[in-house]
mmCIF file with all atom_site columns, C-alpha atoms in Angstrom:
data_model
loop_
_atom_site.group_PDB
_atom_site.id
_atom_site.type_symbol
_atom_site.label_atom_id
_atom_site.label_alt_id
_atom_site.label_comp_id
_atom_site.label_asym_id
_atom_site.label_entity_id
_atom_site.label_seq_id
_atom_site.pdbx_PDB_ins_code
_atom_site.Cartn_x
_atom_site.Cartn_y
_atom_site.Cartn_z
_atom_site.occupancy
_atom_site.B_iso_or_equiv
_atom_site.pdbx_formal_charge
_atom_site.auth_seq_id
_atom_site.auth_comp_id
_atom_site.auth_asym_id
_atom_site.auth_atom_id
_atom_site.pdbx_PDB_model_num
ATOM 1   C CA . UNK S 1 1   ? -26.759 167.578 -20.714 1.00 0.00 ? 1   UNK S CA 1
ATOM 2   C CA . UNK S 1 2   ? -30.272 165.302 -20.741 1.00 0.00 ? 2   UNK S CA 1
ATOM 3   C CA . UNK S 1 3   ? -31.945 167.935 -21.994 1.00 0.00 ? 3   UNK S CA 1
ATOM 4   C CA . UNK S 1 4   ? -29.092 169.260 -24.152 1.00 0.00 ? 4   UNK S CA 1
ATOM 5   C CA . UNK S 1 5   ? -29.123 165.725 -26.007 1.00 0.00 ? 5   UNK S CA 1
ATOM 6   C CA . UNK S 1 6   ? -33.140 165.398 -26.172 1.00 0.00 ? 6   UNK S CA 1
ATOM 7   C CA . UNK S 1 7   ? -33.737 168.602 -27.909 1.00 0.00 ? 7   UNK S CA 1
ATOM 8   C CA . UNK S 1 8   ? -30.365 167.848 -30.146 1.00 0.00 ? 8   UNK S CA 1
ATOM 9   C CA . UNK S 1 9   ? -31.276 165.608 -32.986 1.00 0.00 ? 9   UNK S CA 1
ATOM 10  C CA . UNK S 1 10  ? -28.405 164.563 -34.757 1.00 0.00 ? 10  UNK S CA 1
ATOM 11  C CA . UNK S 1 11  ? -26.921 163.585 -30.400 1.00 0.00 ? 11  UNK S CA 1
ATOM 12  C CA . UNK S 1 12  ? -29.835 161.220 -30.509 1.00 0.00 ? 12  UNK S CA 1
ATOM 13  C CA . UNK S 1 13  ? -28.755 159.493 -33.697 1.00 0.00 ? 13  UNK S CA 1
ATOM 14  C CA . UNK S 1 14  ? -25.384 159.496 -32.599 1.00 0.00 ? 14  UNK S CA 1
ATOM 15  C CA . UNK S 1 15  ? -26.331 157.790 -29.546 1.00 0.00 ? 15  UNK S CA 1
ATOM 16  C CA . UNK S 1 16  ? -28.995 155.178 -31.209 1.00 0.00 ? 16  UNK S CA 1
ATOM 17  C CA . UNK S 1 17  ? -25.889 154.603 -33.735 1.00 0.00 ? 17  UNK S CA 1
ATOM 18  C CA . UNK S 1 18  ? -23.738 153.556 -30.504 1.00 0.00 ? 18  UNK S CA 1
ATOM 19  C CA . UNK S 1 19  ? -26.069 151.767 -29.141 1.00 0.00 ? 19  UNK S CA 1
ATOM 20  C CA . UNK S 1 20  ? -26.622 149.401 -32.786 1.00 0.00 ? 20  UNK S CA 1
ATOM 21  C CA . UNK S 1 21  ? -23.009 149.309 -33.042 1.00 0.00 ? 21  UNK S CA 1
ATOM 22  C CA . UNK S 1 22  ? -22.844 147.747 -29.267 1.00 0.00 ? 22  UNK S CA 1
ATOM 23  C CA . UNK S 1 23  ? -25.251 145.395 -29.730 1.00 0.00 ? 23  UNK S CA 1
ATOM 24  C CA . UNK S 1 24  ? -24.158 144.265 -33.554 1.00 0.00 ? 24  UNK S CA 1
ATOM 25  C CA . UNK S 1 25  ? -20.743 144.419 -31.424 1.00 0.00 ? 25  UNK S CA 1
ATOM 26  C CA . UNK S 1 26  ? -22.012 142.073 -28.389 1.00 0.00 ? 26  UNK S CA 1
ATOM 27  C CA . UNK S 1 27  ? -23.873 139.784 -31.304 1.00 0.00 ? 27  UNK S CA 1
ATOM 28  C CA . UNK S 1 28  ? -20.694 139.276 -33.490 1.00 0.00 ? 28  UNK S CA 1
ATOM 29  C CA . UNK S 1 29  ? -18.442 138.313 -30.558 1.00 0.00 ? 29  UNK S CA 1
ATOM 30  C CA . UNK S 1 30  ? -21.736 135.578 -29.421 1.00 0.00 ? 30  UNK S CA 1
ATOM 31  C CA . UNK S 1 31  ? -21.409 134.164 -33.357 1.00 0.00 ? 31  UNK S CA 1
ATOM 32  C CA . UNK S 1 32  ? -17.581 133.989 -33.312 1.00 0.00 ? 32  UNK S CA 1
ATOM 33  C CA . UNK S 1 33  ? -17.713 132.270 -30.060 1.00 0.00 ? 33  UNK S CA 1
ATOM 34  C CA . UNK S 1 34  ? -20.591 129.620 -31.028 1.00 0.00 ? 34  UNK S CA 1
ATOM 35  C CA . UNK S 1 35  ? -18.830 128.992 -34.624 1.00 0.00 ? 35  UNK S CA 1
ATOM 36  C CA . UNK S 1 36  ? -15.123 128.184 -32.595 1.00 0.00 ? 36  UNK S CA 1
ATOM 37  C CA . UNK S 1 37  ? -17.181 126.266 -29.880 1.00 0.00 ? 37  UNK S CA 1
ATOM 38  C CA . UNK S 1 38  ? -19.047 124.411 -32.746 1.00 0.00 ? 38  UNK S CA 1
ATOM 39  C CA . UNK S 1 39  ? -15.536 123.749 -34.151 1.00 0.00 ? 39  UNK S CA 1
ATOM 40  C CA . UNK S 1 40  ? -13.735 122.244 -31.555 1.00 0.00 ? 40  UNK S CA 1
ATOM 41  C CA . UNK S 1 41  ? -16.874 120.670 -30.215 1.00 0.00 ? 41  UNK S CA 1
ATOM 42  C CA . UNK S 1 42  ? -16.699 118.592 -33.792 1.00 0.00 ? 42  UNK S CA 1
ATOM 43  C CA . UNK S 1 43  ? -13.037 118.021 -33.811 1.00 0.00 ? 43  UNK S CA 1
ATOM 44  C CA . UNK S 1 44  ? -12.696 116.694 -30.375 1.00 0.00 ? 44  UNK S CA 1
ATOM 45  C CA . UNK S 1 45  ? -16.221 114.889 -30.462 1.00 0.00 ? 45  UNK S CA 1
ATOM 46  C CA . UNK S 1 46  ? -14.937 112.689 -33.399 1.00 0.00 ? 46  UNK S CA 1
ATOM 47  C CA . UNK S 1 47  ? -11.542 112.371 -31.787 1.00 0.00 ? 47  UNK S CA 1
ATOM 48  C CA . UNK S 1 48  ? -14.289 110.670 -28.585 1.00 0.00 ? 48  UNK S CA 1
ATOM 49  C CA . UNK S 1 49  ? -16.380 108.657 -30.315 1.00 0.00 ? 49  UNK S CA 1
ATOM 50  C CA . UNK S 1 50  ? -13.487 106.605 -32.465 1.00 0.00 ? 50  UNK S CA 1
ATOM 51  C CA . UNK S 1 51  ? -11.827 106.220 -28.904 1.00 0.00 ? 51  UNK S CA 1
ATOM 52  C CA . UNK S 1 52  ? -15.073 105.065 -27.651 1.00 0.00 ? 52  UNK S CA 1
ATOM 53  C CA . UNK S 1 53  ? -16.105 102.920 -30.845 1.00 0.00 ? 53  UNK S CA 1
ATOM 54  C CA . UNK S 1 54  ? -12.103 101.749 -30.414 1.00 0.00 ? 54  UNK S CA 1
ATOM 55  C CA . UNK S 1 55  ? -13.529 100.216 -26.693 1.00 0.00 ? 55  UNK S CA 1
ATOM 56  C CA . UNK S 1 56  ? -16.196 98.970  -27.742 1.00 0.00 ? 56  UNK S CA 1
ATOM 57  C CA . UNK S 1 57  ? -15.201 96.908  -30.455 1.00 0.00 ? 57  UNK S CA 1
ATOM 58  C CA . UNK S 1 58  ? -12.342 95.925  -28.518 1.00 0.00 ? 58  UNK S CA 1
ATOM 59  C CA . UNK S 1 59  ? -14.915 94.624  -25.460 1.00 0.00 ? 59  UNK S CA 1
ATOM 60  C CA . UNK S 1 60  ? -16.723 92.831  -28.472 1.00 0.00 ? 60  UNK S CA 1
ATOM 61  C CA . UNK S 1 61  ? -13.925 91.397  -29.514 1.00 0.00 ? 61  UNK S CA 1
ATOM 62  C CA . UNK S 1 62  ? -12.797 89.957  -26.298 1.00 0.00 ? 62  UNK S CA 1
ATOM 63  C CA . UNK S 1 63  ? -16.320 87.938  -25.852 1.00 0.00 ? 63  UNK S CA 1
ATOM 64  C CA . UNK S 1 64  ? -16.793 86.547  -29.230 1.00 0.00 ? 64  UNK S CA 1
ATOM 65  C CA . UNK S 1 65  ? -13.004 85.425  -29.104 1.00 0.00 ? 65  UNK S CA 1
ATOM 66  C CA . UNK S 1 66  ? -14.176 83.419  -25.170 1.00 0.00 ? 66  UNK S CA 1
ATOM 67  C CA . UNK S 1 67  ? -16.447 81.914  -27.061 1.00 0.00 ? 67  UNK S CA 1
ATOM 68  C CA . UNK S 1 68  ? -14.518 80.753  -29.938 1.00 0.00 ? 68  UNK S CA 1
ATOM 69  C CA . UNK S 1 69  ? -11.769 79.487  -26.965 1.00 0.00 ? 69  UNK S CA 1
ATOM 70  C CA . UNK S 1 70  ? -14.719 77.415  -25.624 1.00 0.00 ? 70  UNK S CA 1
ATOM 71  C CA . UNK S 1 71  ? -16.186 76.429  -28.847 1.00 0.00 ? 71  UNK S CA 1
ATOM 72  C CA . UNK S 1 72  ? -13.066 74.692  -30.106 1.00 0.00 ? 72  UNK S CA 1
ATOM 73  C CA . UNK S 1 73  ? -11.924 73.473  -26.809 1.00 0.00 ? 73  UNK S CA 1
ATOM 74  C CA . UNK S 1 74  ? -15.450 71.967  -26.165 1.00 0.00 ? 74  UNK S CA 1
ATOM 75  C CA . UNK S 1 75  ? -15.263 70.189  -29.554 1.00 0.00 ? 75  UNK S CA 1
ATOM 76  C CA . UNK S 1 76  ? -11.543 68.769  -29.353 1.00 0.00 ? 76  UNK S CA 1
ATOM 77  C CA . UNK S 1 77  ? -13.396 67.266  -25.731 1.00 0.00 ? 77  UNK S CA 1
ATOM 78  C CA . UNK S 1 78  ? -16.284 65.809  -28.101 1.00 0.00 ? 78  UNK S CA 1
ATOM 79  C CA . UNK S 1 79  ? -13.515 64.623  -30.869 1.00 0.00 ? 79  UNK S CA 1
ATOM 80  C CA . UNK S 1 80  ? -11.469 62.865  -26.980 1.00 0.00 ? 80  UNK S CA 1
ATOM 81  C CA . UNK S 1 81  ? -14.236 61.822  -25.998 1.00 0.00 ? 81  UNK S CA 1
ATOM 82  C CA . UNK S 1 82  ? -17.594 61.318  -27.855 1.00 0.00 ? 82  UNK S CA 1
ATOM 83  C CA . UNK S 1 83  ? -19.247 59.513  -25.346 1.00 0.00 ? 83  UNK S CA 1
ATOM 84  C CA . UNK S 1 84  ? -19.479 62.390  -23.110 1.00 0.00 ? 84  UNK S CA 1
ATOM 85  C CA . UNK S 1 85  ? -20.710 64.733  -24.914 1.00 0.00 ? 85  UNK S CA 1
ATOM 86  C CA . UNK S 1 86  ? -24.443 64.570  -25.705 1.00 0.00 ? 86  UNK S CA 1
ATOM 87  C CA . UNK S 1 87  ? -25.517 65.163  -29.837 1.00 0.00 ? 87  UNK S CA 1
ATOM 88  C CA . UNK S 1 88  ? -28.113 67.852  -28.882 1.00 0.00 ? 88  UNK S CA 1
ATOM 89  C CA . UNK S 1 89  ? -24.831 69.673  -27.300 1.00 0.00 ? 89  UNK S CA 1
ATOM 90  C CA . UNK S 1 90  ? -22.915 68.689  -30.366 1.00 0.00 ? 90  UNK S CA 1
ATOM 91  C CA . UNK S 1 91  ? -25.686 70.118  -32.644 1.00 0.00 ? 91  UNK S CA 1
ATOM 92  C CA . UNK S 1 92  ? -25.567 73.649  -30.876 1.00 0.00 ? 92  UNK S CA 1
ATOM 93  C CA . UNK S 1 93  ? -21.913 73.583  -30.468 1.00 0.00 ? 93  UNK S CA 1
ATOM 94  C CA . UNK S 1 94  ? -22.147 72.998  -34.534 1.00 0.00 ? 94  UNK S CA 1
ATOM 95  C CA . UNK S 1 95  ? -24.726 76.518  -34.619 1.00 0.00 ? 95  UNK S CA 1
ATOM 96  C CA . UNK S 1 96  ? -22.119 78.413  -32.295 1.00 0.00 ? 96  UNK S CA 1
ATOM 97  C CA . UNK S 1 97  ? -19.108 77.860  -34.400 1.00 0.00 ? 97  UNK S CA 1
ATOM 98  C CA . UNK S 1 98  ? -21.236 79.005  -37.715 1.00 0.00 ? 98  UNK S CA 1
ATOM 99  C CA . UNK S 1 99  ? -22.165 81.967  -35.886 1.00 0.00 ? 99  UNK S CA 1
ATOM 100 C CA . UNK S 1 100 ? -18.762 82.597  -34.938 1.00 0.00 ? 100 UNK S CA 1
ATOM 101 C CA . UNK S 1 101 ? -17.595 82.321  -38.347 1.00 0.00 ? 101 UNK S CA 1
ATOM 102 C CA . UNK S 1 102 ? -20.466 84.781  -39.555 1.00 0.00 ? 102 UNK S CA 1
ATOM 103 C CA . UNK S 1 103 ? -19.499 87.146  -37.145 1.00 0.00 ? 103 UNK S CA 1
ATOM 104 C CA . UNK S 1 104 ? -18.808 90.595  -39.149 1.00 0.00 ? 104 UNK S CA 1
ATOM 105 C CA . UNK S 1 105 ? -14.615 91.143  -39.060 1.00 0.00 ? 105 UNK S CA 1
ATOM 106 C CA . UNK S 1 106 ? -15.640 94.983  -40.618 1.00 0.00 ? 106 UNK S CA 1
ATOM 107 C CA . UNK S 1 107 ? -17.674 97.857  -39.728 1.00 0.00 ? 107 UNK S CA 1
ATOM 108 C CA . UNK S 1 108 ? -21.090 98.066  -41.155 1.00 0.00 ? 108 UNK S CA 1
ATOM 109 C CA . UNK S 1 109 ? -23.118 100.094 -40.223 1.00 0.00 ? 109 UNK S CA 1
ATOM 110 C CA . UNK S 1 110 ? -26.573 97.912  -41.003 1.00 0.00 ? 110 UNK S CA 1
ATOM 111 C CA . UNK S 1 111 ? -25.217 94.765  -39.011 1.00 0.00 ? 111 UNK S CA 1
ATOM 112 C CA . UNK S 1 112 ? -26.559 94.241  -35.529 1.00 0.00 ? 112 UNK S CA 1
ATOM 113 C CA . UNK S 1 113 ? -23.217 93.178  -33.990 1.00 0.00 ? 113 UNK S CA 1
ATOM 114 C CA . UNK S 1 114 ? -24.573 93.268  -30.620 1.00 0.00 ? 114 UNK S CA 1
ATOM 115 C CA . UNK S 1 115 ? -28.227 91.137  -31.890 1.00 0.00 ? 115 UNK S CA 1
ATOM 116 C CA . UNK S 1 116 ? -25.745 88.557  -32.717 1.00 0.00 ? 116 UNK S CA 1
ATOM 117 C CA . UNK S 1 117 ? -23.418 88.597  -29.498 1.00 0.00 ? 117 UNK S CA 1
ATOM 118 C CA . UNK S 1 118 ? -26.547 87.831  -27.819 1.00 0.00 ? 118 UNK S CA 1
ATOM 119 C CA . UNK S 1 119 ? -27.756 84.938  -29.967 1.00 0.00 ? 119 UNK S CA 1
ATOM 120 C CA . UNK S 1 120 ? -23.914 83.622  -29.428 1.00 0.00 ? 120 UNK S CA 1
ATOM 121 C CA . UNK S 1 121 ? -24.138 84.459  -25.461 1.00 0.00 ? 121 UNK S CA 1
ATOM 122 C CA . UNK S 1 122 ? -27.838 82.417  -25.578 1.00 0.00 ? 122 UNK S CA 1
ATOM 123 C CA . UNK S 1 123 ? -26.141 79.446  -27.447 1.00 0.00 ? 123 UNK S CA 1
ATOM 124 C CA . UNK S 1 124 ? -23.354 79.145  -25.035 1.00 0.00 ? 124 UNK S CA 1
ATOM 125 C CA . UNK S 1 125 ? -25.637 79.052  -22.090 1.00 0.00 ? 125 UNK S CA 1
ATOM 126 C CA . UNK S 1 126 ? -27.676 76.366  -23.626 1.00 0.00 ? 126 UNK S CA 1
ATOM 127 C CA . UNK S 1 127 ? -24.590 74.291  -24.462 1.00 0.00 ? 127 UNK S CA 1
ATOM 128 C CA . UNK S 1 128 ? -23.171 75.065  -20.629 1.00 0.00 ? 128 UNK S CA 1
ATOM 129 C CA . UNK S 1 129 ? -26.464 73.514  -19.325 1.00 0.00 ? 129 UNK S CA 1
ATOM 130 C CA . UNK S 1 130 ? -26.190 70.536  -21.532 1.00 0.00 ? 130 UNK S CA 1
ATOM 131 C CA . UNK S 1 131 ? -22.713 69.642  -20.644 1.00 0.00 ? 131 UNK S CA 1
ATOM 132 C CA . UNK S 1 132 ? -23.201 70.214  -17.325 1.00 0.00 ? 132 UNK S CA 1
ATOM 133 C CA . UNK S 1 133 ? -20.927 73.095  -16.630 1.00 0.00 ? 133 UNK S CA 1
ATOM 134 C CA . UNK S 1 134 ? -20.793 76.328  -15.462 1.00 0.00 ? 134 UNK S CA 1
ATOM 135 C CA . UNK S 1 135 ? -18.817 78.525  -18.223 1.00 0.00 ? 135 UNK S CA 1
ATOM 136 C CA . UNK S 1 136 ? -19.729 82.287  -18.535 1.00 0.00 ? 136 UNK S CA 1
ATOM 137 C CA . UNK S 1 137 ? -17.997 85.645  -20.176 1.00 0.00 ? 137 UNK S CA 1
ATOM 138 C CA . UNK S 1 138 ? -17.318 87.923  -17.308 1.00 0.00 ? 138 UNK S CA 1
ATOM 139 C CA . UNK S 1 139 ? -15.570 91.202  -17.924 1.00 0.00 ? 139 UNK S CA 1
ATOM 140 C CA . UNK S 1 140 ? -15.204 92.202  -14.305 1.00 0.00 ? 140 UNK S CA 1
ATOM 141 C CA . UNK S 1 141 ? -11.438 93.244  -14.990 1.00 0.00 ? 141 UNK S CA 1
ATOM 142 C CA . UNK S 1 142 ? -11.361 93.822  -18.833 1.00 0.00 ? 142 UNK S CA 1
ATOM 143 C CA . UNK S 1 143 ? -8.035  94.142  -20.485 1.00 0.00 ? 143 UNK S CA 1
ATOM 144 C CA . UNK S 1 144 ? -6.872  97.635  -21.138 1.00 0.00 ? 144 UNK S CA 1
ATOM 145 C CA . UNK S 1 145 ? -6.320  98.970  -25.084 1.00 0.00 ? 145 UNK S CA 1
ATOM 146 C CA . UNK S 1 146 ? -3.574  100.928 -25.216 1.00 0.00 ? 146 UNK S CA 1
ATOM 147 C CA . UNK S 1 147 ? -3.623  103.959 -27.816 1.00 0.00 ? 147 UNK S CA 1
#
């Protein structure tokens, strides 16, 4: 039948033809499988990120609200009792709060809302030492969102 086929010229088309058709075959299937892949991959990647962004924010949220506890607890102390708080303290205590109040409530996307966590994390450091206390955000156990 080899030979039958080699010497037959219109079998060898026939078989070349097959073998495009397989391949076109085996390439269309790869194509359809990348573009529902691609798909899903978008759909459920979105879905991941808001979740994420969602936990993030949230974790954000949670530290610049322990500061603003501290911030206004640390100044009804100074109002109680201005003698024991220093005015250097006072001063910075003064910066936190306008940071705190400049903090971004929206999304935007050209806002370092992280840069400025740290500057408020610094600030609160620097007030702890002058007062004379240890007070720090830890978010061993963090509260859990619920979706």
């Amino acid at each position: 039948m080899t030979t039958a086929a080699a010497g037959n010229p219109s079998l060898e088309r026939k078989k070349d033809g097959d073998l495009e058709s397989l391949v076109y075959l085996e390439e269309m299937f790869q194509q359809y499988g990348y573009d529902d892949g691609f798909r899903d991959g978008q759909e459920s990647g979105e879905l991941e990120g808001r979740i994420f962004g969602c936990e993030k924010s949230f974790e954000l949220g949670l530290e610049i609200g322990f500061y603003e506890g501290c911030a206004k607890t640390w100044r009804a102390l100074a109002k109680a009792h201005p003698d024991r708080v220093p005015n250097k303290a006072s001063k910075h205590l003064e910066a936190l709060e306008r940071m705190i109040d400049e903090f971004p409530k929206d999304n935007c996307p050209n806002t370092d809302m992280y840069g400025a966590r740290d500057k408020m994390k610094a600030k609160m450091k620097l007030i702890s030492t002058l007062l004379g206390i240890q007070q720090k955000f830890n978010m061993q156990m963090p509260s859990t969102m619920i979706y």
